[in-house]
Coordinates of C-alpha atoms and ligand atoms in Angstrom, one line a residue:
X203 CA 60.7 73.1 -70.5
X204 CA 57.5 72.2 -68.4
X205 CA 57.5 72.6 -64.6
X206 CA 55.6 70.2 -62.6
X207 CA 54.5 70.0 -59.2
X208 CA 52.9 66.7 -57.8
X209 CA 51.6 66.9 -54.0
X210 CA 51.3 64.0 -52.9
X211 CA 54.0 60.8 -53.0
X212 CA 52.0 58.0 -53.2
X213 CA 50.9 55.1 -55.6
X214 CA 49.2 58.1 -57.9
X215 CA 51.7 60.4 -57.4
X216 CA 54.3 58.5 -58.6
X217 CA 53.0 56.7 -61.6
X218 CA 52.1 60.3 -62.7
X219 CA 55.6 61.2 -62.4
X220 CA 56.6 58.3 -64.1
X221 CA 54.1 59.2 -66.7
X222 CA 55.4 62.9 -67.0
X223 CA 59.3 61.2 -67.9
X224 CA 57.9 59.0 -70.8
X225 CA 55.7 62.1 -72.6
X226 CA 58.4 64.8 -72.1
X227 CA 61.3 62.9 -71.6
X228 CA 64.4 65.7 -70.5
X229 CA 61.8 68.7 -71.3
X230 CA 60.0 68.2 -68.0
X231 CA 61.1 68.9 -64.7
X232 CA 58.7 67.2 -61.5
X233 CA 59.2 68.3 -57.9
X234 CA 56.8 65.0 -55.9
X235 CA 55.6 67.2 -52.7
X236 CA 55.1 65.2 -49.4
X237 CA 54.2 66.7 -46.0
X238 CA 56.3 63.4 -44.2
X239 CA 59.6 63.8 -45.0
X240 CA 59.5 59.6 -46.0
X241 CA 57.7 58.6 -49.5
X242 CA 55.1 56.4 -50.7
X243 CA 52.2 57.1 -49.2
X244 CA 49.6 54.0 -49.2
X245 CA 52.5 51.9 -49.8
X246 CA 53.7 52.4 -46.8
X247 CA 50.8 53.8 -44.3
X248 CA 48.3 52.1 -45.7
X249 CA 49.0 48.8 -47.5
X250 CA 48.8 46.0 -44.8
X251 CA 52.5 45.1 -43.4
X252 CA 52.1 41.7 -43.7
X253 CA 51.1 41.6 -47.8
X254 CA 55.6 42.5 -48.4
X255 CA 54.3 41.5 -51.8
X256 CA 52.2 45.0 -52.5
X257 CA 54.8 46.8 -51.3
X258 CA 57.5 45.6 -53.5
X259 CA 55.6 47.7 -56.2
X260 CA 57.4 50.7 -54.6
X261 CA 60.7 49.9 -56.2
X262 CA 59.0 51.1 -59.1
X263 CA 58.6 54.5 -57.8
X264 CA 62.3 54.8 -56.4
X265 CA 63.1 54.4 -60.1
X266 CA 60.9 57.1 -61.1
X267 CA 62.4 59.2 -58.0
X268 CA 65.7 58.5 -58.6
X269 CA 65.5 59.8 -62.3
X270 CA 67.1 62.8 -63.3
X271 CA 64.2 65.3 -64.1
X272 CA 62.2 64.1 -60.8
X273 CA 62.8 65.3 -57.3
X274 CA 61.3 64.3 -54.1
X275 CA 60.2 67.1 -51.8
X276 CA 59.5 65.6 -48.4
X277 CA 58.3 67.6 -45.2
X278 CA 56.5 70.5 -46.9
X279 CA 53.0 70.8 -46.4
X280 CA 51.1 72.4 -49.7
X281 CA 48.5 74.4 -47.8
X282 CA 50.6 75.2 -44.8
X283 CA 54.1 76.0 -45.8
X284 CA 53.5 77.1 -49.4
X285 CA 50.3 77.9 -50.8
X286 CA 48.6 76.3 -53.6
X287 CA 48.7 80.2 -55.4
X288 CA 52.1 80.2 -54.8
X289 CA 52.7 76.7 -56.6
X290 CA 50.9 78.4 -59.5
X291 CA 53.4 81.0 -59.8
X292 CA 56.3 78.3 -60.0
X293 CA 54.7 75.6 -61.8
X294 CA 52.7 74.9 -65.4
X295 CA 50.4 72.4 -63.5
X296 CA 50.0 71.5 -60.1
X297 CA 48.5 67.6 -60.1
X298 CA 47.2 66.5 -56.5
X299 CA 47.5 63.0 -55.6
X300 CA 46.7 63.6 -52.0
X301 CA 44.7 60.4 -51.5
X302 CA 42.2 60.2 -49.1
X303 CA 43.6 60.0 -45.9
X304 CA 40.6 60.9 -43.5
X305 CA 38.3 58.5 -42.3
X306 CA 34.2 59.1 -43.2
X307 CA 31.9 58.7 -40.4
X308 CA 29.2 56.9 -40.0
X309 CA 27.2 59.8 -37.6
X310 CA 25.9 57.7 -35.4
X311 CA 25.4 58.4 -31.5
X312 CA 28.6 57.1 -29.8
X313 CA 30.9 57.2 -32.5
X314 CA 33.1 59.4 -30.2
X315 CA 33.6 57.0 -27.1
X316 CA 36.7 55.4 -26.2
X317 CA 38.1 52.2 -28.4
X318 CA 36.0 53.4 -31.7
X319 CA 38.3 54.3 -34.4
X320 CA 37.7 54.9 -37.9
X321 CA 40.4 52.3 -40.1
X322 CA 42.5 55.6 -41.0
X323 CA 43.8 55.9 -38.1
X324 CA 44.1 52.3 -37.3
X325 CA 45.3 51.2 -40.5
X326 CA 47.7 54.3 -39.5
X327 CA 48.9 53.1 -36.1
X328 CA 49.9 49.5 -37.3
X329 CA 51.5 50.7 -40.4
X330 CA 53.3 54.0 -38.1
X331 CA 51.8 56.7 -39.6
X332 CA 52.9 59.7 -37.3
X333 CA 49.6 61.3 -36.5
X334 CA 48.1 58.0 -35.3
X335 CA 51.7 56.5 -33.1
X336 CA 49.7 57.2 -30.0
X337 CA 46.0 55.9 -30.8
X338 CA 47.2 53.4 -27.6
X339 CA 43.8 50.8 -28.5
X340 CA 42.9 48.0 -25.7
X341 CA 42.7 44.6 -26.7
X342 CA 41.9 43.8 -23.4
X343 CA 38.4 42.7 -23.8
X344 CA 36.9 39.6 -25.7
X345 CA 35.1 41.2 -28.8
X346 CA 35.9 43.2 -31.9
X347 CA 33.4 44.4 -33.8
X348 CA 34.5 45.8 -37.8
X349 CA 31.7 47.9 -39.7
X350 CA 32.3 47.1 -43.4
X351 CA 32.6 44.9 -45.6
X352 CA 35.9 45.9 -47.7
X353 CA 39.2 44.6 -48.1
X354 CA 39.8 47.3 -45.5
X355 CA 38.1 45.5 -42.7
X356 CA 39.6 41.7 -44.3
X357 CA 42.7 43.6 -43.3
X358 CA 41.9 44.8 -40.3
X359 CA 40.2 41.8 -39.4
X360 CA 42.9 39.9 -40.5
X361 CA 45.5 41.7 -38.8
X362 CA 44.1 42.0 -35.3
X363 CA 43.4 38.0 -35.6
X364 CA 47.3 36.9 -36.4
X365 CA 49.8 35.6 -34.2
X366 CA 53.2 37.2 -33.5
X367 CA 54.5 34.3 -35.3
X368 CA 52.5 35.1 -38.1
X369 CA 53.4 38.6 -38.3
X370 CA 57.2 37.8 -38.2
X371 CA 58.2 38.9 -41.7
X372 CA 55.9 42.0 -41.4
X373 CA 56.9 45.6 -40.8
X374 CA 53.8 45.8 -38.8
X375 CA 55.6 48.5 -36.2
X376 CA 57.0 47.7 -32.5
X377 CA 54.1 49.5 -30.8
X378 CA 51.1 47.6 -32.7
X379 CA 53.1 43.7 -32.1
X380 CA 53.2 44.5 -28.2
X381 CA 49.6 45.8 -28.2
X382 CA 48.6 42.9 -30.4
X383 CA 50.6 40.6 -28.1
X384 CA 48.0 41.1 -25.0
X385 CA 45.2 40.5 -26.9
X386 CA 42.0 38.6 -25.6
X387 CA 40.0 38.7 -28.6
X388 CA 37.9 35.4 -29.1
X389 CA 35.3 37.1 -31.7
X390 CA 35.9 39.3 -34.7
X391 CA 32.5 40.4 -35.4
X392 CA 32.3 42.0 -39.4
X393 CA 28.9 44.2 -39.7
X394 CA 27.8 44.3 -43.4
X395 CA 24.1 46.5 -44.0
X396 CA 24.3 44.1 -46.7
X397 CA 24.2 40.5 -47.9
X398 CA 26.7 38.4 -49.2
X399 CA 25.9 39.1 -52.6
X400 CA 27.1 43.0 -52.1
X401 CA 30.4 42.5 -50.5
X402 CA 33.4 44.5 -51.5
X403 CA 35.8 41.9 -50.7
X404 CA 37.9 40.0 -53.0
X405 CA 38.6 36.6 -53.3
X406 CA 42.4 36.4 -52.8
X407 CA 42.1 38.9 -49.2
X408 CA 39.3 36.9 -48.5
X409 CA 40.8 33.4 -49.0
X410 CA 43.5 34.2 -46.6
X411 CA 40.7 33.6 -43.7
X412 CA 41.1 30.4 -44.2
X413 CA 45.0 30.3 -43.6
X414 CA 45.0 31.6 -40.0
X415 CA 46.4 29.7 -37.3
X416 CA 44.4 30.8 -34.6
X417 CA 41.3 31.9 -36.2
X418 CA 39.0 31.0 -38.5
X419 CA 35.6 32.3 -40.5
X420 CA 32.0 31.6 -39.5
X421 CA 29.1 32.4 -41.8
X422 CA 26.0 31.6 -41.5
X423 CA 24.1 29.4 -43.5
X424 CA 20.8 30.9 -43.3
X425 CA 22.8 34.3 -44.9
X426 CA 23.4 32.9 -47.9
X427 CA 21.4 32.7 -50.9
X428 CA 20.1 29.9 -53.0
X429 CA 24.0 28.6 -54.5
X430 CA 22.0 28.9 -58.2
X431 CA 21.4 32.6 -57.7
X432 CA 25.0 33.2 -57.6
X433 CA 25.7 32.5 -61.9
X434 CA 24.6 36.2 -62.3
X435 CA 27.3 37.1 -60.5
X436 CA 30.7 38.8 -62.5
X437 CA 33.2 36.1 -61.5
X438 CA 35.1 37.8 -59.2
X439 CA 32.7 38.5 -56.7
X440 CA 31.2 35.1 -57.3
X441 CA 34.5 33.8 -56.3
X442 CA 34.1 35.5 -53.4
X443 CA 30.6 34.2 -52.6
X444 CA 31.7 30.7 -53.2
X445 CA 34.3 31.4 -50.1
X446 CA 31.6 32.6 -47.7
X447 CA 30.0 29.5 -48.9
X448 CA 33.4 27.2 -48.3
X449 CA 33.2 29.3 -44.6
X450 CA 29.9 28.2 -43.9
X451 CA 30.4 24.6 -44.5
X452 CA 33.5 24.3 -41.6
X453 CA 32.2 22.2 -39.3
X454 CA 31.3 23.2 -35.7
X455 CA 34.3 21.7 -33.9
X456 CA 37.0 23.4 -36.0
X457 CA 36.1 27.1 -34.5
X458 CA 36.1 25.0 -30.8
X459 CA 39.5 24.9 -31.8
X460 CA 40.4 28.0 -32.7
X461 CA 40.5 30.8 -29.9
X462 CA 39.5 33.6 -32.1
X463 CA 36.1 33.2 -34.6
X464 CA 36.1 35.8 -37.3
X465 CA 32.3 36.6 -38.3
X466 CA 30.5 37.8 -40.7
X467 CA 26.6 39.6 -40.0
X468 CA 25.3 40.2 -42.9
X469 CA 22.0 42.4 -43.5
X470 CA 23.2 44.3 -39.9
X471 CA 23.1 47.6 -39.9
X472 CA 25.0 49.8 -37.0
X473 CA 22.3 52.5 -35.3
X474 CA 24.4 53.4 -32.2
X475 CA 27.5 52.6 -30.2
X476 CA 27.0 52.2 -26.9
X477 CA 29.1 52.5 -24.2
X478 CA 30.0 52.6 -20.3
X479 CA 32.7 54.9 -18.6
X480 CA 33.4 56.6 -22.2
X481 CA 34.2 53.5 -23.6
X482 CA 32.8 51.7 -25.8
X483 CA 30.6 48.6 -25.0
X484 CA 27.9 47.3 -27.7
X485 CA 27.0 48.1 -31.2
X486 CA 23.2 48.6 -31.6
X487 CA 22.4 47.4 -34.6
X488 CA 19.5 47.4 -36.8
X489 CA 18.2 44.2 -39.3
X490 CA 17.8 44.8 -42.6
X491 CA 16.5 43.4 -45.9
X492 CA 17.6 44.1 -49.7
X493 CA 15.2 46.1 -52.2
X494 CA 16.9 47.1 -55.1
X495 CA 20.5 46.5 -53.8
X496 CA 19.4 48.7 -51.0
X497 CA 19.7 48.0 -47.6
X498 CA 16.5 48.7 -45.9
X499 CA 16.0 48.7 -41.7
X500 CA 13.0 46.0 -40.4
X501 CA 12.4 47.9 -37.3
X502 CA 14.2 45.0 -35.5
X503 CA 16.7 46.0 -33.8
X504 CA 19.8 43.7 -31.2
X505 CA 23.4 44.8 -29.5
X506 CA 26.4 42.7 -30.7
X507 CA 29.2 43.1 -27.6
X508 CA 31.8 45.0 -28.6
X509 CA 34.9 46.2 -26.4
X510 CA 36.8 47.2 -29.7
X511 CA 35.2 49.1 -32.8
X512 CA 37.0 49.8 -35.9
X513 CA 34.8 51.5 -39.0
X514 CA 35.9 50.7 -42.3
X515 CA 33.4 52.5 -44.0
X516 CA 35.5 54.6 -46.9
X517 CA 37.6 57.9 -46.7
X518 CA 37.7 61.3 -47.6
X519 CA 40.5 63.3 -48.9
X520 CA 41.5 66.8 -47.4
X521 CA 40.9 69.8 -48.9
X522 CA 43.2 72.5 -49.6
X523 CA 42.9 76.3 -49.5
X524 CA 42.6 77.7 -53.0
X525 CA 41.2 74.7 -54.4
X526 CA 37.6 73.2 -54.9
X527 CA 36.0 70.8 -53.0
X528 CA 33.2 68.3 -53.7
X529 CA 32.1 67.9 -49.5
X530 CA 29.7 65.4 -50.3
X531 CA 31.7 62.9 -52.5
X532 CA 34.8 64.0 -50.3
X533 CA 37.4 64.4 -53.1
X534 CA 38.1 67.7 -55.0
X535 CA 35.9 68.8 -57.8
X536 CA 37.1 67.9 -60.7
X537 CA 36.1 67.2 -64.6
X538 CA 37.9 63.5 -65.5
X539 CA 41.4 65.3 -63.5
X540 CA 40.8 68.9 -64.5
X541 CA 39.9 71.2 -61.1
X542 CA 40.9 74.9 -62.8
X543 CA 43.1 76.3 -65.5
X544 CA 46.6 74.6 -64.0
X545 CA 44.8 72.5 -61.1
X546 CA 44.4 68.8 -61.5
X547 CA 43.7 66.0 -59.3
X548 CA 44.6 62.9 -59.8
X549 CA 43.9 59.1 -58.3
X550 CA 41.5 58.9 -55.2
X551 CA 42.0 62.7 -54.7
X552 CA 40.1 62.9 -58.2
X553 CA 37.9 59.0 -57.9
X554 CA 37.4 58.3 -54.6
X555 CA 38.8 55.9 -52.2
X556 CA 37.9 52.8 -55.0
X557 CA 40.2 50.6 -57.2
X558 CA 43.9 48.8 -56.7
X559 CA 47.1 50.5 -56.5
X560 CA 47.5 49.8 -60.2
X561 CA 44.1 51.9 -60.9
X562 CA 46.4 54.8 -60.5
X563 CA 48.5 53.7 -63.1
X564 CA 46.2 55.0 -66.0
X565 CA 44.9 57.4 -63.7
X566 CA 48.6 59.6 -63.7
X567 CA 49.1 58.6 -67.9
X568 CA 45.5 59.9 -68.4
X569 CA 46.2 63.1 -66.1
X570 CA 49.5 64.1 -68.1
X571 CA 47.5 63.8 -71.1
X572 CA 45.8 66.5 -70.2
X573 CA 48.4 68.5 -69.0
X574 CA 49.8 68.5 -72.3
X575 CA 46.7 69.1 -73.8
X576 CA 47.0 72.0 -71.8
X577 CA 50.1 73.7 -71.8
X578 CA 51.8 72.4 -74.6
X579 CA 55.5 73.2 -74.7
X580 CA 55.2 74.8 -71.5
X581 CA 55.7 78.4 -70.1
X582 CA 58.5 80.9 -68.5
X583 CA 57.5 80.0 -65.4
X584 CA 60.7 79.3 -63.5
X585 CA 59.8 76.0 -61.5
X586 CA 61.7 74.7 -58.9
X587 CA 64.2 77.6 -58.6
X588 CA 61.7 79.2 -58.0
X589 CA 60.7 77.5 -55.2
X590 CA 63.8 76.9 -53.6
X591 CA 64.0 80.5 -53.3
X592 CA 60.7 80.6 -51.7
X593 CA 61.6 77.6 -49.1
X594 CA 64.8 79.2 -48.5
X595 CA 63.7 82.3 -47.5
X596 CA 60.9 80.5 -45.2
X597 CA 63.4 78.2 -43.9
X598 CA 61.4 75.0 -44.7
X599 CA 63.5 71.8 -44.0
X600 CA 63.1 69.8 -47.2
X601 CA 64.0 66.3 -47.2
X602 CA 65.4 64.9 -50.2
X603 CA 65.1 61.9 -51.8
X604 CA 69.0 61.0 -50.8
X605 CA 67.8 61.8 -47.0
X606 CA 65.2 59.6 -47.6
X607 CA 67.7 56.4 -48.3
X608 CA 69.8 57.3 -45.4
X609 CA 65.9 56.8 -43.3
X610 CA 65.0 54.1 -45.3
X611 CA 68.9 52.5 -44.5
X612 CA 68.6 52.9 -40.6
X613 CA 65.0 51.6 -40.5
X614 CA 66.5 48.2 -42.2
X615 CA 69.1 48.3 -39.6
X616 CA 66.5 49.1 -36.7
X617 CA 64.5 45.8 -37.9
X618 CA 63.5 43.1 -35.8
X619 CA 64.9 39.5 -37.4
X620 CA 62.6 38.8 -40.5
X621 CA 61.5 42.1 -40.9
X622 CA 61.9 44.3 -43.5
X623 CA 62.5 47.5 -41.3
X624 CA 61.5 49.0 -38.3
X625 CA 59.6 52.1 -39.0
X626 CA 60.2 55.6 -37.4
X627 CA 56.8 56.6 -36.1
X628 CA 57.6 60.5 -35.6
X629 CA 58.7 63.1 -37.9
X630 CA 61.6 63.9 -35.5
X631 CA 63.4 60.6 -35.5
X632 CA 62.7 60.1 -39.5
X633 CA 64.5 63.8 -40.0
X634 CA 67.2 63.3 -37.3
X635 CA 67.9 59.7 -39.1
X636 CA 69.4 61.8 -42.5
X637 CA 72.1 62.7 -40.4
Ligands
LIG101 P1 35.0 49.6 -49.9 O1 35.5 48.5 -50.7 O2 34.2 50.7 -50.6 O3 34.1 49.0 -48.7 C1 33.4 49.8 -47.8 C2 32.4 49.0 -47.0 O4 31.8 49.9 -46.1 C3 31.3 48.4 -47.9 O5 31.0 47.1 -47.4 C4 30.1 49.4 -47.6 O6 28.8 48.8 -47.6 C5 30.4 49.8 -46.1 N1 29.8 51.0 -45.7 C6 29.9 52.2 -46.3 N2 29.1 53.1 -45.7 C7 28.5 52.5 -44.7 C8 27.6 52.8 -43.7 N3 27.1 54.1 -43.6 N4 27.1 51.9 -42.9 C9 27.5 50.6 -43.0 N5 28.4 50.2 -43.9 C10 28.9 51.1 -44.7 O7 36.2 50.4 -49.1 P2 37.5 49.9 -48.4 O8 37.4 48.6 -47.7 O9 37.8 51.1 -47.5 O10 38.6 49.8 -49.5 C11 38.9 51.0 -50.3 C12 39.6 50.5 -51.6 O11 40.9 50.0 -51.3 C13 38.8 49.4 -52.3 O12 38.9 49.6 -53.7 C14 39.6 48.2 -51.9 O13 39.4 47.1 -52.7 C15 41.0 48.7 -51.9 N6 41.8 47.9 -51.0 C16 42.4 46.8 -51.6 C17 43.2 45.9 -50.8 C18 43.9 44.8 -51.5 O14 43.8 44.6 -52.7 N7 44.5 43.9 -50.7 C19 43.3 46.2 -49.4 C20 42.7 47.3 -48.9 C21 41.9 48.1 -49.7 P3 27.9 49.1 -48.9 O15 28.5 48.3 -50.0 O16 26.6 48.7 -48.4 O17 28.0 50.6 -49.1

């Protein structure tokens, strides 16, 4: 028998469970840690609530969960309430799939004032990630500004630019609609360093621009390229390119018409956020040109008005005691998955914050590969009875995977008409709903 412990719930958690079933079939046993006691991760904090279609994926998961030899651990914190030594002593592998859940900073003066938030935690808000219920942004004033140019800010872009109408079958949560609701955005402003030949976005997130009802994209012209240069592109981003091009050919009138203008500044670097009563009111930004790929500053330098600022620069994952961490790529250090003798990381805790949800798929196969490279038919080690006795004596609350259903069944029944569920936004209210 092998015994395997998996912190971490999410997209790469899961498909390494899933992964762990098909090599050892019954001679594996997988405890799936999570510090909320709800599971999914991404799926459900990070994934925007109006693409349903993403989520669905996590039906794939509940299979995995609801298989015999794999067990959902929710509301223990590996670090906190357990150490990772003590994991060690339970377990023939401990595989983190912890994500990257913390937002990288740009370290710029006035990243701290009022109404600048890294996408983590607003990503987290909408979606009703506990730690960021109470972020409380102000849509109060007339411009947005989004640093980044990701399928992270396309989101967040996207999100802050919808009407309620258009967020009906979402799960987007109560507090974000009624924040949303008193909006007086008219510009979404999205800083790139670079040009639209280096943008991260992809064509189907980016497409959906065009299907808003009350906004709509503005590039300009001069931005763009010669069209010629864009055949040494790989197709997806040139797909991409060719929508920037579609954007900059809607005509004048048509953003007259639209309250809310979603656009893109390319070669704009952010220097400075600048601000007045601790809140934020400009983003100084600085021109730049491309050498190499590289952005590079012209010395030129303008403010673009901004009474909201959201960075969607990247993330970092967290580190844990006990195990090694690569600060400057901000994921643990790791050989292709292996971090020591029994450690392994897996997913963006082991790549970086890069890739789809279905990256992750190879990522857990190629992570249990290892493993069983490893330990082969296992050890004595006595897995999750150990644990439990551990938990027990500590008094640790574990939600199950059953509790989780009974949460999952009363946020359904909490949910507003056309929505998939109202989400519980604090720990207390997603433990008290097992009951
Ligand atoms: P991303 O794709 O890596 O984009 C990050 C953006 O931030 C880039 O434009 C980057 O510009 C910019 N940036 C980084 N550091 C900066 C700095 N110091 N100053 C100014 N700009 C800076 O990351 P992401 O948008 O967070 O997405 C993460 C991953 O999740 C990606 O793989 C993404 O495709 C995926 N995702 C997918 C979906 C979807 O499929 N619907 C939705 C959301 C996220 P440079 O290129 O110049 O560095």
């Amino acid at each position: 028998m092998r015994h395997i412990a998996i912190v971490g719930s999410g997209p790469a958690g899961y498909y390494t469970a899933e992964a762990a079933g098909k090599q050892w079939g019954d001679d594996v046993s997988v405890d799936v840690f999570d510090t909320l006691p709800v599971p999914y991760g991404l799926i459900r904090t990070g994934v925007a609530p109006d693409h349903q279609s993403i989520k669905k994926v996590s039906l794939r998961y509940e299979k995995t969960a609801l298989s015999e030899n794999v067990r959902f651990v929710g509301n223990v914190h590996v670090g906190r309430d357990v150490s990772v030594a003590e994991l060690q002593e339970f377990y023939d592998a401990v595989i983190f799939a912890t994500g990257a859940p913390h937002d990288r900073k740009l370290g710029l003066e006035g990243e701290d004032l009022g109404n600048v938030f890294g996408s983590a935690a607003f990503v987290g808000w909408y979606n009703g990630h506990p730690q960021f219920a109470s972020l409380d942004p102000d849509f109060s004033g007339k411009h947005a500004v989004v640093v980044g140019m990701g399928n992270v800010a396309l989101d967040v872009a996207r999100i802050m630019s919808k009407t309620e109408a258009e967020l009906e079958g979402s799960d987007i949560v109560a507090h974000a609609l009624e924040a949303l609701k008193t909006s007086n955005l008219e510009t979404v402003t999205i800083l790139g360093r670079r040009g639209p030949h280096q943008i991260m976005m992809t064509p189907k997130e980016l497409g959906e621009l065009m299907q808003l009802d009350r906004a709509s994209p503005y590039v300009d012209k001069s931005d763009l390229p010669p069209e010629d240069d864009d055949a040494i592109l790989e197709p997806g981003l040139r797909k991409s390119v060719t929508l920037l091009r579609d954007f900059a050919a809607i005509p004048e009138n048509i953003h007259g018409e639209t309250p809310i203008t979603i656009e893109f500044d390319f070669f704009a670097n952010p220097k400075a956020f600048l601000g007045e009563d601790g809140k934020v009111r400009s983003v100084e930004v600085e021109r730049t040109t491309i050498e190499k790929g590289r952005a590079v500053g012209t010395g030129e330098t303008y403010e673009v008005p901004a009474d909201v600022v959201i960075t969607c620069i990247g993330y970092r994952s967290s580190p844990i005691e006990g195990v090694p961490f690569d600060e400057r790529a901000g994921r643990f250090a790791n050989d292709e998955g292996r971090i020591l003798p029994g450690l392994y990381a897996v997913g963006w805790a082991k790549r970086g914050p890069t890739g789809t949800i279905g990256t992750n798929r190879p990522d857990g196969y190629g992570v249990i590969e290892l493993v069983s490279e490893d330990i082969g038919m296992g050890s004595r080690k006595r897995g999750r009875d150990g644990f439990d006795e551990l938990a027990a004596e500590r008094g640790l609350d574990i939600v199950t995977f059953r509790d989780w259903q009974k949460i999952e069944e009363a946020e359904a029944a909490a949910a507003r008409d056309g929505s998939p569920r109202e989400k519980f936004v604090d720990i207390e209210s997603m433990i008290a709903a097992r009951n």
